[in-house]
Coordinates of C-alpha atoms and ligand atoms in Angstrom, one line a residue:
X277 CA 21.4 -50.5 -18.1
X278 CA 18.1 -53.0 -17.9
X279 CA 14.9 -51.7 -17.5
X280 CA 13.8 -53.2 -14.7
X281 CA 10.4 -54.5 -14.4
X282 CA 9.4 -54.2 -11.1
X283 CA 6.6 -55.0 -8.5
X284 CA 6.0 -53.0 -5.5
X285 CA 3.5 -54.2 -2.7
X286 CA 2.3 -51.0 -1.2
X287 CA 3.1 -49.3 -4.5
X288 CA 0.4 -46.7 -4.4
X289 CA 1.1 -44.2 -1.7
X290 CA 4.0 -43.4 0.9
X291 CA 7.5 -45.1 0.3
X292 CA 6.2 -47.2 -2.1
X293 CA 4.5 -44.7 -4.6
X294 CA 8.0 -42.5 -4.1
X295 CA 10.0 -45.6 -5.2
X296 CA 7.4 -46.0 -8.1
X297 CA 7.8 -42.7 -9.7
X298 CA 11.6 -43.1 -9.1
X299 CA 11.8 -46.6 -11.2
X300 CA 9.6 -44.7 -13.9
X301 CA 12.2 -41.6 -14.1
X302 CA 15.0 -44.8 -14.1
X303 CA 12.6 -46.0 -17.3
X304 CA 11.5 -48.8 -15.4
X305 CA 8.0 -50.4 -15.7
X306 CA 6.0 -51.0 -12.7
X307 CA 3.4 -53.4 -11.2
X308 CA 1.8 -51.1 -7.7
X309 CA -0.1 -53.3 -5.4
X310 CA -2.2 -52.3 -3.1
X311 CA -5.2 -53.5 -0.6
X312 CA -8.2 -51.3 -1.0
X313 CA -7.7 -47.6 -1.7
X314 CA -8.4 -47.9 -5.3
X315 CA -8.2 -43.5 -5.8
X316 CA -4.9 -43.5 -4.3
X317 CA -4.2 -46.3 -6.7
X318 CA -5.7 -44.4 -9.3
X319 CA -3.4 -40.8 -8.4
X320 CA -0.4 -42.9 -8.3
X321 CA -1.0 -44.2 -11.9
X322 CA -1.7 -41.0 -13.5
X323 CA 1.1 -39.5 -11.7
X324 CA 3.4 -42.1 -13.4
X325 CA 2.1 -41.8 -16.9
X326 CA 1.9 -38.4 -16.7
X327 CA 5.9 -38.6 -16.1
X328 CA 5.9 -40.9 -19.1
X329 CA 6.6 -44.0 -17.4
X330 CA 4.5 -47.0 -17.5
X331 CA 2.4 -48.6 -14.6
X332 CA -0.1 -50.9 -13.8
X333 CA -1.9 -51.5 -10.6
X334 CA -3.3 -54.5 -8.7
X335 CA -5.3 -55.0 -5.7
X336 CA -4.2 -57.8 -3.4
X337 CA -3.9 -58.6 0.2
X338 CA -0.5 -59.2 0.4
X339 CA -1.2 -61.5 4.0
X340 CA -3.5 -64.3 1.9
X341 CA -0.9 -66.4 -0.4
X342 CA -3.5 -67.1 -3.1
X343 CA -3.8 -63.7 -3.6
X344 CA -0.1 -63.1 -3.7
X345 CA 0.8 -65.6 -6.2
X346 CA -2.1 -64.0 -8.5
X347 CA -0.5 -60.8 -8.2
X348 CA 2.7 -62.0 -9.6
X349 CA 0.8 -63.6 -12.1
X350 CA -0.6 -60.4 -13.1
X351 CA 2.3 -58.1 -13.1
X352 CA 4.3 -61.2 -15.0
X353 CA 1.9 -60.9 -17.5
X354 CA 1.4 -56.8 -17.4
X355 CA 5.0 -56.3 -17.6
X356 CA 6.1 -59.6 -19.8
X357 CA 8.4 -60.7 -16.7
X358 CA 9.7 -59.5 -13.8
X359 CA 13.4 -58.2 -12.7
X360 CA 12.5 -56.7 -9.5
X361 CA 10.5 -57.1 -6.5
X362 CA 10.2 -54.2 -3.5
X363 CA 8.9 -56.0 -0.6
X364 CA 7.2 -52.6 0.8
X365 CA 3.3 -53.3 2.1
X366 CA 3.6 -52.4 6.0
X367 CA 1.0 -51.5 9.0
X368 CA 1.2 -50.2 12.2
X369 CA -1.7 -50.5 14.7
X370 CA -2.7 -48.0 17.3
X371 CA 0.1 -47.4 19.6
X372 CA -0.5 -48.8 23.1
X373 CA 2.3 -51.2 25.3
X374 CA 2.3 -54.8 24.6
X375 CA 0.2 -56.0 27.6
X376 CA -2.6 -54.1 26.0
X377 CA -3.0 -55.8 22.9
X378 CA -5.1 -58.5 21.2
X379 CA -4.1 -61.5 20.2
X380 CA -6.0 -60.8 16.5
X381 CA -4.3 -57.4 16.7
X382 CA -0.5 -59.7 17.0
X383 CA -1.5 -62.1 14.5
X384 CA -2.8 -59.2 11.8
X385 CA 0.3 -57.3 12.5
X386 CA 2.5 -61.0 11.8
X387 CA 0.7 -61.8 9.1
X388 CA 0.7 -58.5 7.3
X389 CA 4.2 -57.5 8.1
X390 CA 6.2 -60.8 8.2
X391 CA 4.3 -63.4 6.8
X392 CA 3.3 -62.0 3.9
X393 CA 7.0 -60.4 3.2
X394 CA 7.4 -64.6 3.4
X395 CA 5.0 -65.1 0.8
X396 CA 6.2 -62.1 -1.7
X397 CA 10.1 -63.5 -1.0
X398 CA 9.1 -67.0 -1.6
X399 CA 6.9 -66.3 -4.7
X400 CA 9.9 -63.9 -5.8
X401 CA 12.4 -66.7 -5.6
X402 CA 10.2 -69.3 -7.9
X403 CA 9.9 -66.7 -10.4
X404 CA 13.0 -64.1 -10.8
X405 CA 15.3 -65.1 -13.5
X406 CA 19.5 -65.1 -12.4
X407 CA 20.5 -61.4 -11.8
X408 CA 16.9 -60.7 -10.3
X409 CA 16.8 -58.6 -7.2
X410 CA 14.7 -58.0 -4.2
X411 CA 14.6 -55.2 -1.5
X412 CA 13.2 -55.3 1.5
X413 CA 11.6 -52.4 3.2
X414 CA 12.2 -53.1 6.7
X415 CA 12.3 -50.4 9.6
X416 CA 14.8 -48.6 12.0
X417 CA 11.7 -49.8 14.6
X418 CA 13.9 -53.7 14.0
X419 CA 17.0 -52.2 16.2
X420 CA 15.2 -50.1 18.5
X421 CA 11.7 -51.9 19.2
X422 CA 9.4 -49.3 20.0
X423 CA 8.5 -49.6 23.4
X424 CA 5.4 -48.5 24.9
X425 CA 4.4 -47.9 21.3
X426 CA 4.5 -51.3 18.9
X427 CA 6.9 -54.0 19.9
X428 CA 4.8 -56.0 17.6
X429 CA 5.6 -54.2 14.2
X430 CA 9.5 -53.8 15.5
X431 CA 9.7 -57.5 16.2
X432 CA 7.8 -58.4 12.9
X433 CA 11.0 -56.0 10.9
X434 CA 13.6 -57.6 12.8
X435 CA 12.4 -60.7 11.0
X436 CA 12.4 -59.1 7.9
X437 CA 15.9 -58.4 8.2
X438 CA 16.6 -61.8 9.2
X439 CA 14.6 -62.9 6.3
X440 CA 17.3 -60.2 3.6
X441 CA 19.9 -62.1 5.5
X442 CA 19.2 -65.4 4.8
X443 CA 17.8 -64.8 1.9
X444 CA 20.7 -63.0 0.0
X445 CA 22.7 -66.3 0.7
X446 CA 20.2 -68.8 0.0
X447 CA 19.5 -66.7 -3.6
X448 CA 23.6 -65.6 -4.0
X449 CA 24.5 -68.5 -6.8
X450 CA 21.7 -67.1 -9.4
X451 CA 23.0 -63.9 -8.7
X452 CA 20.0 -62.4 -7.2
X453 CA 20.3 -59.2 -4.5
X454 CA 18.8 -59.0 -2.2
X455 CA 18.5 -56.2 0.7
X456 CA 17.0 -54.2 2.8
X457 CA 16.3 -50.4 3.9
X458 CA 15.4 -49.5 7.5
X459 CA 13.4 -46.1 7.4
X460 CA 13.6 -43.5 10.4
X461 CA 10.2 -41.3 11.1
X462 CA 8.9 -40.6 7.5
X463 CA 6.4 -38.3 6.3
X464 CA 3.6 -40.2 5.0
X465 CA -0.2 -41.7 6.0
X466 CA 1.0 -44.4 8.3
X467 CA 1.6 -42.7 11.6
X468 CA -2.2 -41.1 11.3
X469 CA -2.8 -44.8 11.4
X470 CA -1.0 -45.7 14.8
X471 CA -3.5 -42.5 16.1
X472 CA -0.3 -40.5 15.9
X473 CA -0.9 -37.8 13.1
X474 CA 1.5 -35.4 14.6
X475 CA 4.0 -37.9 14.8
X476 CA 6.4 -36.0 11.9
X477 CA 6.1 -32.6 13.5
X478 CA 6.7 -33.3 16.9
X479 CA 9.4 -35.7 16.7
X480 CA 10.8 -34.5 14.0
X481 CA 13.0 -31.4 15.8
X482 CA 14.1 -34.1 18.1
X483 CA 15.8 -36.2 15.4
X484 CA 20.2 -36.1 15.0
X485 CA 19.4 -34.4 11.2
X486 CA 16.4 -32.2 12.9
X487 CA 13.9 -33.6 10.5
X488 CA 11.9 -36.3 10.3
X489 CA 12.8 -37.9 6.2
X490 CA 10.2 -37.9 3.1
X491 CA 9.5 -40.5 0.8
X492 CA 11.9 -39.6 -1.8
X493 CA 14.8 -39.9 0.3
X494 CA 14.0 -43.7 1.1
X495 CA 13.0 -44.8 -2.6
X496 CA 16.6 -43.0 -3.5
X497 CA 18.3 -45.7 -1.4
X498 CA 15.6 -48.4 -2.5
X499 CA 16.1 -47.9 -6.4
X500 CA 20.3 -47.7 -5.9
X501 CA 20.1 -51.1 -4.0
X502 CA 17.9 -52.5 -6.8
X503 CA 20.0 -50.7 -9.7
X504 CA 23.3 -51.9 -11.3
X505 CA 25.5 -49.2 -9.3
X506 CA 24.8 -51.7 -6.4
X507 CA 25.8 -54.4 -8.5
X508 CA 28.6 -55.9 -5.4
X509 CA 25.7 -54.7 -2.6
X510 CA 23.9 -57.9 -1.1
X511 CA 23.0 -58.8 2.3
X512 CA 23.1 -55.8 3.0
X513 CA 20.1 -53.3 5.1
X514 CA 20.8 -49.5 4.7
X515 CA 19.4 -47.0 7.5
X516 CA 18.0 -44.3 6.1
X517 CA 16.7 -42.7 9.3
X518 CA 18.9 -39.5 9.7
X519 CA 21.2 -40.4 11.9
X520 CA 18.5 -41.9 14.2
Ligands
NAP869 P1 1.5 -46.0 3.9 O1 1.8 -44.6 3.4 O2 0.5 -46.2 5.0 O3 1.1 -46.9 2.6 C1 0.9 -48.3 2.8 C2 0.7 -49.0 1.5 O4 0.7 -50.4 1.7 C3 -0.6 -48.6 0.7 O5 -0.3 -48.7 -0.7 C4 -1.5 -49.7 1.2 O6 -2.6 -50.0 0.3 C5 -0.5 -50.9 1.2 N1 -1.0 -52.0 2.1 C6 -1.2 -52.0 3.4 N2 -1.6 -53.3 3.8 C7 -1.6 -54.1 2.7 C8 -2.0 -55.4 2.5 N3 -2.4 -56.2 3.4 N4 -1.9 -55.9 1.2 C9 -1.4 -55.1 0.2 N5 -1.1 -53.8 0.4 C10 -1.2 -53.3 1.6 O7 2.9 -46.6 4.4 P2 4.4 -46.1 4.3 O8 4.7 -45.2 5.5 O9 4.8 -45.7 2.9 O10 5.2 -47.5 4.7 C11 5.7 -48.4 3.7 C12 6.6 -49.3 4.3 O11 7.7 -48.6 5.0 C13 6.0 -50.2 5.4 O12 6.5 -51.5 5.4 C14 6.4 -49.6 6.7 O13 6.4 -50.5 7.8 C15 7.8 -49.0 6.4 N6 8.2 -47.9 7.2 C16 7.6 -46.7 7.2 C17 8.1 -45.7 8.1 C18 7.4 -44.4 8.1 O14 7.8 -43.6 9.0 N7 6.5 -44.0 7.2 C19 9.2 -46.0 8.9 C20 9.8 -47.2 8.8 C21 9.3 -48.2 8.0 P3 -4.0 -49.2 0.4 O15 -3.7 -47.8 0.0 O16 -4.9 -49.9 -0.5 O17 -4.4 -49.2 1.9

């Protein structure tokens, strides 16, 4: 089995930190992007060393292409290549129905959710050698568009699964995967973001598997798409939103 090197956007905390520490236990090495938070950056490398893996961690805003295609620059040159790339960065606004918001709120929420998954997928398919693969974290918020809450975000994932469609053709004859996951309600820092920090507790009792899911349990599915036990799996976009 290769040792996949591997860049995650969003790397440092929630779904992407939990897939980071899973590539590490895989033996892995990882590039973790992030925008700002440079302590969470921080926690999530020692965390990952202190597991014995290895990591290294970039700041970038994933929606300005310059900075993108310096990123992979860095985490080529970090890592000596890349194998992987988990397409993970993500924001959700305050929640509020669509005839509410801001035109700079729509185009922030398009250019950090779906144009910038553009600009990671395109600098991903200059630079991934044949047998390269790419997931896609998408959201169960693509099938069923979150009214009254953010339409925006849901329609920004359904092109993100649009984009792992096309793109597992257009990149099939190098034999490059590509997919996708679609999370449920998980436990992590965004919903505090959409003004909804309760947002696990109270909806989680209401979910088909009575919970809402962790981190873990969506970088599981992530690092089996990207792993070799997936090797006939393209095209394809998991729900991991129990039973949702
Ligand atoms: P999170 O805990 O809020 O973490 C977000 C990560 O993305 C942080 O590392 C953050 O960096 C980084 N980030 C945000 N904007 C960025 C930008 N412009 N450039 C670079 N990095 C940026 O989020 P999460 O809940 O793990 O979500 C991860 C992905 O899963 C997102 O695509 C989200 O839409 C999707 N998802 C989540 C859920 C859920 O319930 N949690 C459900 C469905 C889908 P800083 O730390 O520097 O801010």
């Amino acid at each position: 089995i290769r040792a996949m090197k591997t860049l995650i956007s969003g790397g440092t905390r929630g779904i992407g930190r939990a897939t980071a520490l899973d590539c590490a236990a895989r033996g892995w090495p990882v590039a973790l992007n992030y925008r700002g938070n440079a302590a969470a950056a921080d926690a999530a490398l020692a965390a990952i060393r202190e597991a014995g893996g290895t990591a290294h961690a970039f700041a970038a805003d994933v929606a300005d292409p310059a900075q993108v295609a310096r990123l992979f620059d860095q985490a080529e040159a970090a890592l000596g290549g890349l194998d992987a790339v988990v397409v993970n960065a993500g924001i959700v606004e305050q929640v509020m129905p669509l005839a509410e918001m801001t035109p700079e709120r729509l185009d922030r929420i398009v250019r950090v959710n779906l144009t910038a998954a553009l600009y990671q997928a395109r600098e991903a398919a200059r630079r991934l050698p044949d047998g390269g693969t790419i997931v896609f974290v998408s959201s169960a918020a693509a099938r069923l568009g979150s009214p009254g809450k953010y339409v925006d975000y849901a329609a920004t994932k359904g092109g993100v699964d649009t984009l792992t469609i096309g793109l597992a053709k257009e990149l099939a004859p190098r034999r490059i995967r590509v997919n996708g996951v679609r999370p449920g309600i998980i436990d992590t820092q965004i919903h505090a973001d959409g003004g909804e920090p309760d947002r696990v507790a109270e909806l989680g009792p209401t979910l088909p598997l009575g919970r809402a899911g962790t981190a873990a349990e969506v970088a599981a599915a992530i690092t089996w798409l990207m792993s070799d036990a997936a090797s006939y799996v393209s095209g394809a976009i998991l729900d991991v939103a129990g039973g949702r």
